[in-house]
Amino acid sequence: MRISEITPFKLTDEKQNRQKEQTQTAASTQVLKQNKLVLKSDEARLDAGRITRIDVERSRRAVFSAELAQISTQESVANQWINLYKTLGGGWNISY
């Protein structure tokens, strides 16, 4: 895309996409923190004999899922920045 092809609408869309991604990043970070707290609590409950190993492993799986979701969100944010950079003429030379 050439600079002459950039419209205010395109820049507004990119800005809205970045704001959405920032909100998702914050949400995924919060979910990950909560899942880690649950895992720590479950490990303590396992040591006290109040729950089974299966319950702890379910909590561990939830932590891993939250980590994967956070990584996916971070990748999406990075791609949004790259797209914005390209939209603004970011130095990519397109040779045909």
CSV table of C-alpha atoms in Angstrom, one decimal:
chain,number,residue,atom,x,y,z
A,1,MET,CA,0.0,0.0,0.0
A,2,ARG,CA,1.3,3.4,-0.9
A,3,ILE,CA,1.1,6.4,1.3
A,4,SER,CA,-1.3,8.0,-1.2
A,5,GLU,CA,-3.7,5.1,-0.6
A,6,ILE,CA,-3.9,5.6,3.1
A,7,THR,CA,-7.2,7.0,4.2
A,8,PRO,CA,-8.2,8.4,7.6
A,9,PHE,CA,-10.6,5.4,7.9
A,10,LYS,CA,-7.7,2.9,7.4
A,11,LEU,CA,-5.7,4.6,10.2
A,12,THR,CA,-8.8,4.7,12.4
A,13,ASP,CA,-9.3,1.0,11.9
A,14,GLU,CA,-5.7,0.2,12.8
A,15,LYS,CA,-6.0,2.3,15.9
A,16,GLN,CA,-9.2,0.5,17.0
A,17,ASN,CA,-7.6,-2.8,16.3
A,18,ARG,CA,-4.6,-1.9,18.5
A,19,GLN,CA,-6.9,-0.8,21.3
A,20,LYS,CA,-8.9,-4.0,21.1
A,21,GLU,CA,-5.6,-6.0,21.2
A,22,GLN,CA,-4.4,-4.1,24.3
A,23,THR,CA,-7.7,-4.9,26.1
A,24,GLN,CA,-7.3,-8.5,25.2
A,25,THR,CA,-3.7,-8.5,26.4
A,26,ALA,CA,-4.8,-7.1,29.8
A,27,ALA,CA,-7.6,-9.6,30.1
A,28,SER,CA,-5.4,-12.6,29.2
A,29,THR,CA,-2.8,-11.4,31.7
A,30,GLN,CA,-5.4,-11.3,34.4
A,31,VAL,CA,-6.7,-14.7,33.6
A,32,LEU,CA,-3.2,-16.1,33.7
A,33,LYS,CA,-2.6,-14.6,37.1
A,34,GLN,CA,-5.8,-16.0,38.5
A,35,ASN,CA,-5.1,-19.4,37.1
A,36,LYS,CA,-1.6,-19.4,38.7
A,37,LEU,CA,-3.1,-18.5,42.1
A,38,VAL,CA,-5.6,-21.3,41.8
A,39,LEU,CA,-2.8,-23.7,40.9
A,40,LYS,CA,-0.7,-22.6,43.9
A,41,SER,CA,-3.8,-23.0,46.2
A,42,ASP,CA,-4.5,-26.4,44.7
A,43,GLU,CA,-1.0,-27.6,45.3
A,44,ALA,CA,-1.2,-26.5,48.9
A,45,ARG,CA,-4.6,-28.4,49.2
A,46,LEU,CA,-3.0,-31.5,47.7
A,47,ASP,CA,-0.2,-31.4,50.2
A,48,ALA,CA,-2.8,-31.2,53.0
A,49,GLY,CA,-4.6,-34.2,51.4
A,50,ARG,CA,-7.8,-32.3,50.6
A,51,ILE,CA,-7.8,-32.8,46.8
A,52,THR,CA,-6.4,-35.3,44.4
A,53,ARG,CA,-3.5,-35.0,42.0
A,54,ILE,CA,-6.1,-35.0,39.1
A,55,ASP,CA,-7.5,-31.7,40.4
A,56,VAL,CA,-4.0,-30.2,40.5
A,57,GLU,CA,-3.3,-31.3,37.0
A,58,ARG,CA,-6.5,-29.7,35.8
A,59,SER,CA,-5.4,-26.5,37.3
A,60,ARG,CA,-2.0,-26.9,35.7
A,61,ARG,CA,-3.7,-27.4,32.3
A,62,ALA,CA,-5.7,-24.2,32.8
A,63,VAL,CA,-2.4,-22.3,33.5
A,64,PHE,CA,-0.9,-23.7,30.3
A,65,SER,CA,-4.0,-22.8,28.3
A,66,ALA,CA,-3.9,-19.3,29.7
A,67,GLU,CA,-0.2,-19.0,28.8
A,68,LEU,CA,-1.0,-20.1,25.2
A,69,ALA,CA,-3.8,-17.6,25.0
A,70,GLN,CA,-1.5,-14.9,26.2
A,71,ILE,CA,1.2,-15.8,23.7
A,72,SER,CA,-1.4,-15.8,20.9
A,73,THR,CA,-2.6,-12.4,21.9
A,74,GLN,CA,0.9,-11.1,22.0
A,75,GLU,CA,1.5,-12.4,18.5
A,76,SER,CA,-1.6,-10.7,17.3
A,77,VAL,CA,-0.5,-7.4,18.8
A,78,ALA,CA,2.9,-7.7,17.1
A,79,ASN,CA,1.1,-8.4,13.8
A,80,GLN,CA,-1.1,-5.3,14.3
A,81,TRP,CA,2.0,-3.2,14.8
A,82,ILE,CA,3.6,-4.6,11.7
A,83,ASN,CA,0.4,-4.0,9.6
A,84,LEU,CA,0.3,-0.4,10.9
A,85,TYR,CA,4.0,0.1,10.0
A,86,LYS,CA,3.4,-1.3,6.5
A,87,THR,CA,0.3,0.9,6.1
A,88,LEU,CA,2.4,4.0,6.9
A,89,GLY,CA,4.9,3.0,4.3
A,90,GLY,CA,7.2,1.2,6.6
A,91,GLY,CA,10.2,0.6,4.4
A,92,TRP,CA,9.1,-2.6,2.7
A,93,ASN,CA,10.1,-2.6,-0.9
A,94,ILE,CA,7.7,-4.6,-3.0
A,95,SER,CA,9.4,-5.9,-6.1
A,96,TYR,CA,7.4,-7.6,-8.7
